[in-house]
Short mmCIF file of C-alpha atoms and ligand atoms in Angstrom, two decimals:
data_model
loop_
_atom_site.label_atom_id
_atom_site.label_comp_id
_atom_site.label_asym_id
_atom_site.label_seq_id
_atom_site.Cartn_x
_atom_site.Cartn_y
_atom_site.Cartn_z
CA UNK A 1 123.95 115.08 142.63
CA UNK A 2 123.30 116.38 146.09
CA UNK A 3 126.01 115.74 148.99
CA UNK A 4 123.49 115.19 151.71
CA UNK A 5 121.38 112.86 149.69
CA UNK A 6 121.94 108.49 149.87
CA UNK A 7 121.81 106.76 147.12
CA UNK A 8 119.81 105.56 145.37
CA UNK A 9 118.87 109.26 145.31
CA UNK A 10 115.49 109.21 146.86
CA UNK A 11 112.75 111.54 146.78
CA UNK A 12 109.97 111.04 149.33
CA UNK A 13 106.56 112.99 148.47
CA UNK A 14 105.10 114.50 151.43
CA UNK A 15 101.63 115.17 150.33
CA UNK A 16 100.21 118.28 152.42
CA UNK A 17 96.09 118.68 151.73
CA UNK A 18 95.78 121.46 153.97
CA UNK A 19 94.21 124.95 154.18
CA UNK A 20 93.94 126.03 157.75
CA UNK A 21 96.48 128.48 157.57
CA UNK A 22 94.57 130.85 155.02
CA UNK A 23 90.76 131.08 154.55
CA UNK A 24 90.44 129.82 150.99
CA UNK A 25 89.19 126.54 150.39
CA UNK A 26 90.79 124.71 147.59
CA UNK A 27 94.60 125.01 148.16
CA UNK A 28 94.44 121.29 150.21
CA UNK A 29 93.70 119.88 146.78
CA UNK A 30 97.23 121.13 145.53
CA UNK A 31 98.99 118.20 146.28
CA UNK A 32 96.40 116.32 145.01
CA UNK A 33 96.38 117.58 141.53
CA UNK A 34 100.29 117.50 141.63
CA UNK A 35 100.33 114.07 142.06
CA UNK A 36 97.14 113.34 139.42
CA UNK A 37 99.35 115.52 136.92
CA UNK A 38 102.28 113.11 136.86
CA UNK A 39 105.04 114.29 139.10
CA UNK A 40 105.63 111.12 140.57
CA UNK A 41 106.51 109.42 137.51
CA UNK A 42 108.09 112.78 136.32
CA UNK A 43 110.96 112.63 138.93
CA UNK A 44 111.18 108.46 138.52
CA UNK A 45 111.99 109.69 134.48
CA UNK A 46 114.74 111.79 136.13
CA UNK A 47 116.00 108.91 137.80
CA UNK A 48 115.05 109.50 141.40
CA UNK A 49 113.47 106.72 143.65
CA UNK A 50 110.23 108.43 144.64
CA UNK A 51 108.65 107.44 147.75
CA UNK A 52 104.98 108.11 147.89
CA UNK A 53 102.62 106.28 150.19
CA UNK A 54 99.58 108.58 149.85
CA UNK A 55 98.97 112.07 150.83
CA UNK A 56 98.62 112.99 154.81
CA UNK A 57 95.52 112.55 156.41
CA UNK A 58 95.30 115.00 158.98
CA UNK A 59 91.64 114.07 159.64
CA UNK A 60 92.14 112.51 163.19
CA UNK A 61 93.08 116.40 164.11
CA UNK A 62 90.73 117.90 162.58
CA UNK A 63 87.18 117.89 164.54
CA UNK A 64 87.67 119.29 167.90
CA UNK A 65 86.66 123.08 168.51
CA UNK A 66 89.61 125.48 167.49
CA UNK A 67 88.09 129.51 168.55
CA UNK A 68 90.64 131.64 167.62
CA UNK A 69 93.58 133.22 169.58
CA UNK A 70 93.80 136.79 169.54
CA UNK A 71 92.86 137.11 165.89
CA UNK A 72 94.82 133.68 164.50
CA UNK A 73 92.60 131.57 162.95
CA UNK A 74 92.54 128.08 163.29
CA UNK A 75 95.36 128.32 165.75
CA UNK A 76 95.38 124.23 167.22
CA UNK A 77 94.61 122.78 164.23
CA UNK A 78 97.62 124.51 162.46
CA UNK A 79 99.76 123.61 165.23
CA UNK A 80 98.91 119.83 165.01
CA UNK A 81 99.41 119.44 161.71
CA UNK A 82 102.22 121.27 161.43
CA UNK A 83 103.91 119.17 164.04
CA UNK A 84 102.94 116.11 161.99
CA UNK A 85 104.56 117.51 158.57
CA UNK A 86 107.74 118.60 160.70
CA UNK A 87 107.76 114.41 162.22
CA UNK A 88 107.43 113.20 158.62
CA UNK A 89 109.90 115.77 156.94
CA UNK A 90 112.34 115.37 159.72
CA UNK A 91 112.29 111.15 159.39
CA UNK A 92 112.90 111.11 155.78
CA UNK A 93 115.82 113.94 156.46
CA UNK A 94 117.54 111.85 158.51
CA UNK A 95 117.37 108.75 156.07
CA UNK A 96 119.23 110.57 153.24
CA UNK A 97 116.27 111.19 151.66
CA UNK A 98 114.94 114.68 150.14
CA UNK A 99 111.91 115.43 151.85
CA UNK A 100 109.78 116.71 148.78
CA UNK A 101 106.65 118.72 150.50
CA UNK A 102 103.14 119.60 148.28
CA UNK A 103 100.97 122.28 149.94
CA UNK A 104 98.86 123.19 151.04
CA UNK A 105 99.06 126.54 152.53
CA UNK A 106 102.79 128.31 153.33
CA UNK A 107 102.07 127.58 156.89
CA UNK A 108 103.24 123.70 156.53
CA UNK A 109 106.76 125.17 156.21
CA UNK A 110 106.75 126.16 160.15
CA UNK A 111 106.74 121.77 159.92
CA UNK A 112 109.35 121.27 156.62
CA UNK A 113 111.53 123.96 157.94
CA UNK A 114 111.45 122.54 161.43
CA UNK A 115 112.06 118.63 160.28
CA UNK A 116 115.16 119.81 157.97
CA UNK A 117 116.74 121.62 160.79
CA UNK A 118 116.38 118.58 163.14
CA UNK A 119 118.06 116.61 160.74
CA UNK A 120 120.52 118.90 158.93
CA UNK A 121 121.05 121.39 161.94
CA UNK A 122 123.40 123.72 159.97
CA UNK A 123 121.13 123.93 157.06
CA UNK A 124 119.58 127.47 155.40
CA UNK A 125 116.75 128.51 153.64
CA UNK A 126 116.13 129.97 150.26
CA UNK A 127 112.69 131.44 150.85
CA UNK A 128 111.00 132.50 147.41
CA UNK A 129 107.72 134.00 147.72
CA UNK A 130 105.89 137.71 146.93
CA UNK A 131 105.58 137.64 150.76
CA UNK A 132 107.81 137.64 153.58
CA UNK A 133 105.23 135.53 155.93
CA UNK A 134 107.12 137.19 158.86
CA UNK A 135 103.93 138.33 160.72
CA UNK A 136 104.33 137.85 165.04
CA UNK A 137 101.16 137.17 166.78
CA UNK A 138 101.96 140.88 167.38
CA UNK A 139 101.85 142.31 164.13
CA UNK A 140 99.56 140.11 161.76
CA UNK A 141 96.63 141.98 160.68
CA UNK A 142 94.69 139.02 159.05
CA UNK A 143 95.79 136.17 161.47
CA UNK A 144 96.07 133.69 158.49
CA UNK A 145 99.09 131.88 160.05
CA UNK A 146 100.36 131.05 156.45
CA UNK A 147 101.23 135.03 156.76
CA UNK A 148 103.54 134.10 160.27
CA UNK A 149 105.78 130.78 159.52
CA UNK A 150 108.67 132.29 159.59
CA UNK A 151 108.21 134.52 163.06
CA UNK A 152 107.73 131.37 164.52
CA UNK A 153 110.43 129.51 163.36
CA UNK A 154 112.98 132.83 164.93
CA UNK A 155 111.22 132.68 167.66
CA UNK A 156 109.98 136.37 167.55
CA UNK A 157 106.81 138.00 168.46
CA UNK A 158 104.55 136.56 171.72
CA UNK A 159 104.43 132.83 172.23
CA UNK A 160 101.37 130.79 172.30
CA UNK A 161 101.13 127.87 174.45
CA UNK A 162 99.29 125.99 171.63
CA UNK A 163 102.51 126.08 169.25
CA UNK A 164 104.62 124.97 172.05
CA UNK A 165 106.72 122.47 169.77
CA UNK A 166 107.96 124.69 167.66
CA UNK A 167 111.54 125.61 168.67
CA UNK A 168 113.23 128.49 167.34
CA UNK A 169 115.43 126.51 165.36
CA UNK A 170 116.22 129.01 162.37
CA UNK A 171 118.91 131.82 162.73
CA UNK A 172 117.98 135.51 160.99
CA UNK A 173 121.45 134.92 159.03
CA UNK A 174 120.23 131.12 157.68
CA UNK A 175 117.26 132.66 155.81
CA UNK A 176 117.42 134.69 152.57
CA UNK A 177 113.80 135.87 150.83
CA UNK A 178 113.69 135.93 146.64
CA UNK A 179 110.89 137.35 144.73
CA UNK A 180 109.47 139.90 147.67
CA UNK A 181 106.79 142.27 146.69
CA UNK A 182 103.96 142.54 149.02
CA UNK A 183 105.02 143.06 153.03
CA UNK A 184 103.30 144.48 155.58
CA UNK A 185 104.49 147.41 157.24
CA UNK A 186 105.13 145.58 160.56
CA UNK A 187 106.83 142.97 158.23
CA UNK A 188 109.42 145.08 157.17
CA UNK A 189 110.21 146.44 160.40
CA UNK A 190 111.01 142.99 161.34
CA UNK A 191 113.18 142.21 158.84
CA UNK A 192 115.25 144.96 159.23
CA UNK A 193 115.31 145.07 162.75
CA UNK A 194 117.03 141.18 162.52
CA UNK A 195 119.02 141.86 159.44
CA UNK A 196 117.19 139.68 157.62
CA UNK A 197 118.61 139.36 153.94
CA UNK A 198 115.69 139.69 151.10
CA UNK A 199 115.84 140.40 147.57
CA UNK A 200 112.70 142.18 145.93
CA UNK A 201 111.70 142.10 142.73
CA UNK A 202 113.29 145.51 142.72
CA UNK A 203 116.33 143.79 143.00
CA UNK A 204 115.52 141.17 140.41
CA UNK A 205 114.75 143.80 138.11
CA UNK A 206 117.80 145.27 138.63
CA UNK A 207 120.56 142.47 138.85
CA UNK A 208 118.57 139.57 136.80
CA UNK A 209 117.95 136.58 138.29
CA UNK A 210 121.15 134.89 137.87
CA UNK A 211 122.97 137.58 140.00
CA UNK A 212 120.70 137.95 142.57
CA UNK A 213 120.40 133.55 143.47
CA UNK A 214 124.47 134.18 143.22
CA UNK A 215 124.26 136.84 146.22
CA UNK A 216 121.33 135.22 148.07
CA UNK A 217 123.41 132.13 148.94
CA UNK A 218 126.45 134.46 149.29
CA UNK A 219 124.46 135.35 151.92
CA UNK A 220 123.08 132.36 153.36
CA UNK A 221 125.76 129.84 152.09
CA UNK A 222 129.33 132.11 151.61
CA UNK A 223 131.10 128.62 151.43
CA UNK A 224 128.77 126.52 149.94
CA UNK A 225 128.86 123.57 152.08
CA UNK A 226 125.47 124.31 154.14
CA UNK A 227 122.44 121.76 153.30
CA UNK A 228 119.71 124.07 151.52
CA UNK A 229 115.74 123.85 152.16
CA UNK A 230 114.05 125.27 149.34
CA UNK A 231 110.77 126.97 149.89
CA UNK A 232 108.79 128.05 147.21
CA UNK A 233 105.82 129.61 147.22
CA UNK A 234 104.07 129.54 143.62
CA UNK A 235 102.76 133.27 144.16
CA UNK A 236 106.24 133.92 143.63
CA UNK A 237 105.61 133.32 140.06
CA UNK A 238 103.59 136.18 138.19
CA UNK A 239 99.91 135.55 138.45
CA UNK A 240 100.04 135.39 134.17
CA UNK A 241 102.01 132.55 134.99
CA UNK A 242 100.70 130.88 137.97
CA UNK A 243 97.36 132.27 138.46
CA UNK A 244 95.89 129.65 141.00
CA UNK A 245 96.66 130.84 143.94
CA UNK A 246 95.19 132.53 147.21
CA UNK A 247 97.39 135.11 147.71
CA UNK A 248 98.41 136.75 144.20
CA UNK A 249 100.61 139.30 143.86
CA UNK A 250 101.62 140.86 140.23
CA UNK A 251 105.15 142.02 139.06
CA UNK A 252 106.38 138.39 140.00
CA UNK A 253 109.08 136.11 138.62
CA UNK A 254 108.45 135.12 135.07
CA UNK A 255 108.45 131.35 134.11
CA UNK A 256 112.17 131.46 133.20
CA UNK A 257 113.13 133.42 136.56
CA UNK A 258 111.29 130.69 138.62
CA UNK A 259 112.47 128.18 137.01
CA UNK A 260 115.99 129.35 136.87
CA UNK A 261 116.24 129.33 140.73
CA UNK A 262 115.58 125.92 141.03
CA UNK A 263 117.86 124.72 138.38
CA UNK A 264 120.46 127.04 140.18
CA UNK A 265 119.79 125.54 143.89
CA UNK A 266 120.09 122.16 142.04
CA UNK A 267 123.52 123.09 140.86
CA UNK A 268 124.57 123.78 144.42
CA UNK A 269 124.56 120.17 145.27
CA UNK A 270 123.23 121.24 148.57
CA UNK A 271 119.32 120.69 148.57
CA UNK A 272 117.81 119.04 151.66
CA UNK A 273 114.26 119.74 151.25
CA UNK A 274 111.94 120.98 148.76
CA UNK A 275 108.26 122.79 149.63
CA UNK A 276 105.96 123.70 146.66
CA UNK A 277 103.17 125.95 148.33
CA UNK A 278 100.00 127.52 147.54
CA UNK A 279 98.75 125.79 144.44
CA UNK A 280 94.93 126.42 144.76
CA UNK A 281 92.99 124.14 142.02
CA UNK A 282 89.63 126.06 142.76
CA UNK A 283 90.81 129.09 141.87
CA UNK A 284 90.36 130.77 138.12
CA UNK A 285 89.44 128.85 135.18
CA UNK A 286 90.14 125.27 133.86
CA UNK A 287 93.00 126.59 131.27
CA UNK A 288 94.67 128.38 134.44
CA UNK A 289 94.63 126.09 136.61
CA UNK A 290 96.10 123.53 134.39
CA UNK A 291 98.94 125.69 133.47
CA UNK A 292 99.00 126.46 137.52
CA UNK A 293 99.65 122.49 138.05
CA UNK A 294 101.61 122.33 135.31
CA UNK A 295 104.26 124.44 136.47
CA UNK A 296 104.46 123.53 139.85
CA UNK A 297 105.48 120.47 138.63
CA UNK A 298 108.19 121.89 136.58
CA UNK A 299 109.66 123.60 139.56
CA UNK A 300 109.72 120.84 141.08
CA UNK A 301 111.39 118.74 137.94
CA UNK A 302 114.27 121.66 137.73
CA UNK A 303 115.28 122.19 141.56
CA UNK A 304 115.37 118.01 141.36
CA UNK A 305 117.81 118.20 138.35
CA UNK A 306 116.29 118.18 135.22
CA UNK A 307 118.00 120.33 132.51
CA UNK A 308 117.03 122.42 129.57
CA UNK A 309 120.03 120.62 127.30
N1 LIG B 1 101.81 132.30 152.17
C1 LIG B 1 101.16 133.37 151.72
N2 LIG B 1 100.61 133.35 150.53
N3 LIG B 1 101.09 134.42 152.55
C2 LIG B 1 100.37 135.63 152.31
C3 LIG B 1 100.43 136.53 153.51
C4 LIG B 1 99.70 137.81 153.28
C5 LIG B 1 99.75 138.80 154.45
N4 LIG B 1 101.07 139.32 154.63
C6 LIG B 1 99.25 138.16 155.74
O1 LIG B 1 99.99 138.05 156.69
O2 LIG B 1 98.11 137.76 155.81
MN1 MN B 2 103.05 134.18 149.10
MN1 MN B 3 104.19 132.16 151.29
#
């Protein structure tokens, strides 16, 4: 059950194949090897109307010369696409439908986060990641934008022309981080210089996870009637458990911790959207990137409802 959502409950898979935010190659075939694994039919067997009609082809904005700006790296290309993602999450939105978006690098969320808010205007977002991806044009140090979503979304740091459309649509107070463990210096200025609400994995080890969702959307969500958009980043995860990724980080959320947030989100009644970031297929061996695949799709089964009993 989610409140926001028409029925027939409908799921609509926003396919993401894109890497320009970060410099590996491989995590545009994410969404791609989501899809081969099953999830489609996986959420039909929960009883959801899934909506696929093929992943995004952002090809007609690809070709054009892109130098960078200042030191951020494919800077137009980013900002095209993620205009696109934020059209397409923003349309299903406002049909009722949940918006379910496969990355592709973190930077797509700049698009997810920006379609949810034009459609559920009041909504927050539960933010789970090992990084913070708070960087200004100011402060990032390897101008991989999938490091700066979020800056850009508050509207902090220097504007750039290029990523005119984005509107500073999110409010410090809507956002709440889970899983935290690798920020920048400048990073953590920022978030405590705008309050910004974020739970470590300090704080997991300290209140488990079941405590620490419970405060989080305390936080963002005191009386549980704000739409949620769930964005999880699979470096969250520990890299034993989800080692295909770009960015990993270890002393992350075990299987059971990842999972549990979803299943708890679910419970809300509340979810909007839905990003699963930063699956990279290319990266480590056969076995680990099955597993990889494997539980991004179970992350994506639990926040969508299905239950251990
Ligand atoms: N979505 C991610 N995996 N982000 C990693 C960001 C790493 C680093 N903080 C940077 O800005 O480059
Ligand atoms: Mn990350
Ligand atoms: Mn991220």
């Amino acid at each position: 059950m989610s409140r926001f959502l028409s029925s027939p409950m409908t799921a609509s898979i926003v396919g993401c194949p894109f890497s320009g935010g970060q410099p590996r190659v491989g995590v545009d075939q994410g969404p791609i090897r989501l899809v081969e694994a099953g999830l489609i039919q996986q959420l039909t067997g929960l009883g959801w109307k899934v909506k696929f009609d093929g992943h995004h082809q952002f090809e007609d904005i690809n070709a054009t010369a892109d130098p960078p700006i200042g030191i951020l790296k494919n800077p137009r290309l980013v900002a095209r696409v993620t205009e696109a993602v934020a059209k397409a999450v923003g349309a299903h939105a406002k049909k009722g439908e949940l918006p379910v978006t496969l990355g592709g690098d973190h930077s797509l969320a700049m698009g997810t986060i920006s379609g949810t808010l034009d459609a559920h205007p009041d909504a927050c977002v539960i933010w789970i990641d090992a990084h913070a991806d708070i960087n200004t044009v100011e402060t990032t140090e390897s101008g991989n934008i999938h490091g700066m979503p979020v800056s850009f979304l508050l509207g902090l740091g220097s504007t750039i022309p290029e990523f005119g459309w984005v509107k500073p649509v999110l409010k410090p107070e809507r956002i709440v981080y889970i899983g935290l463990r690798d920020v920048d210096a400048g990073e953590k200025r920022i978030l405590k210089e705008n309050n910004i609400k974020a739970f470590s994995m300090h704080d997991v080890d300290r209140y488990g996870i079941g405590k620490v969702v419970e405060m989080a959307l305390d936080h963002v969500n005191p009386t549980r009637d704000r739409p949620i958009h769930l964005s999880f980043d699979v470096d969250a995860l520990d890299p034993s458990v989800a080692p295909s990724t770009g960015t990993p980080v270890r002393g992350g959320l075990t299987f059971r911790e990842g999972h549990y947030i979803c299943e708890a989100i679910w419970e809300t009644g509340l979810l909007v959207a839905l990003d699963l970031m930063e699956v990279n297929p290319s990266l480590a061996d056969v076995a680990s990137v099955k597993q990889t695949v494997a539980i991004g799709c179970s992350l994506v089964r639990s926040a969508l409802g299905e239950t251990l009993l």
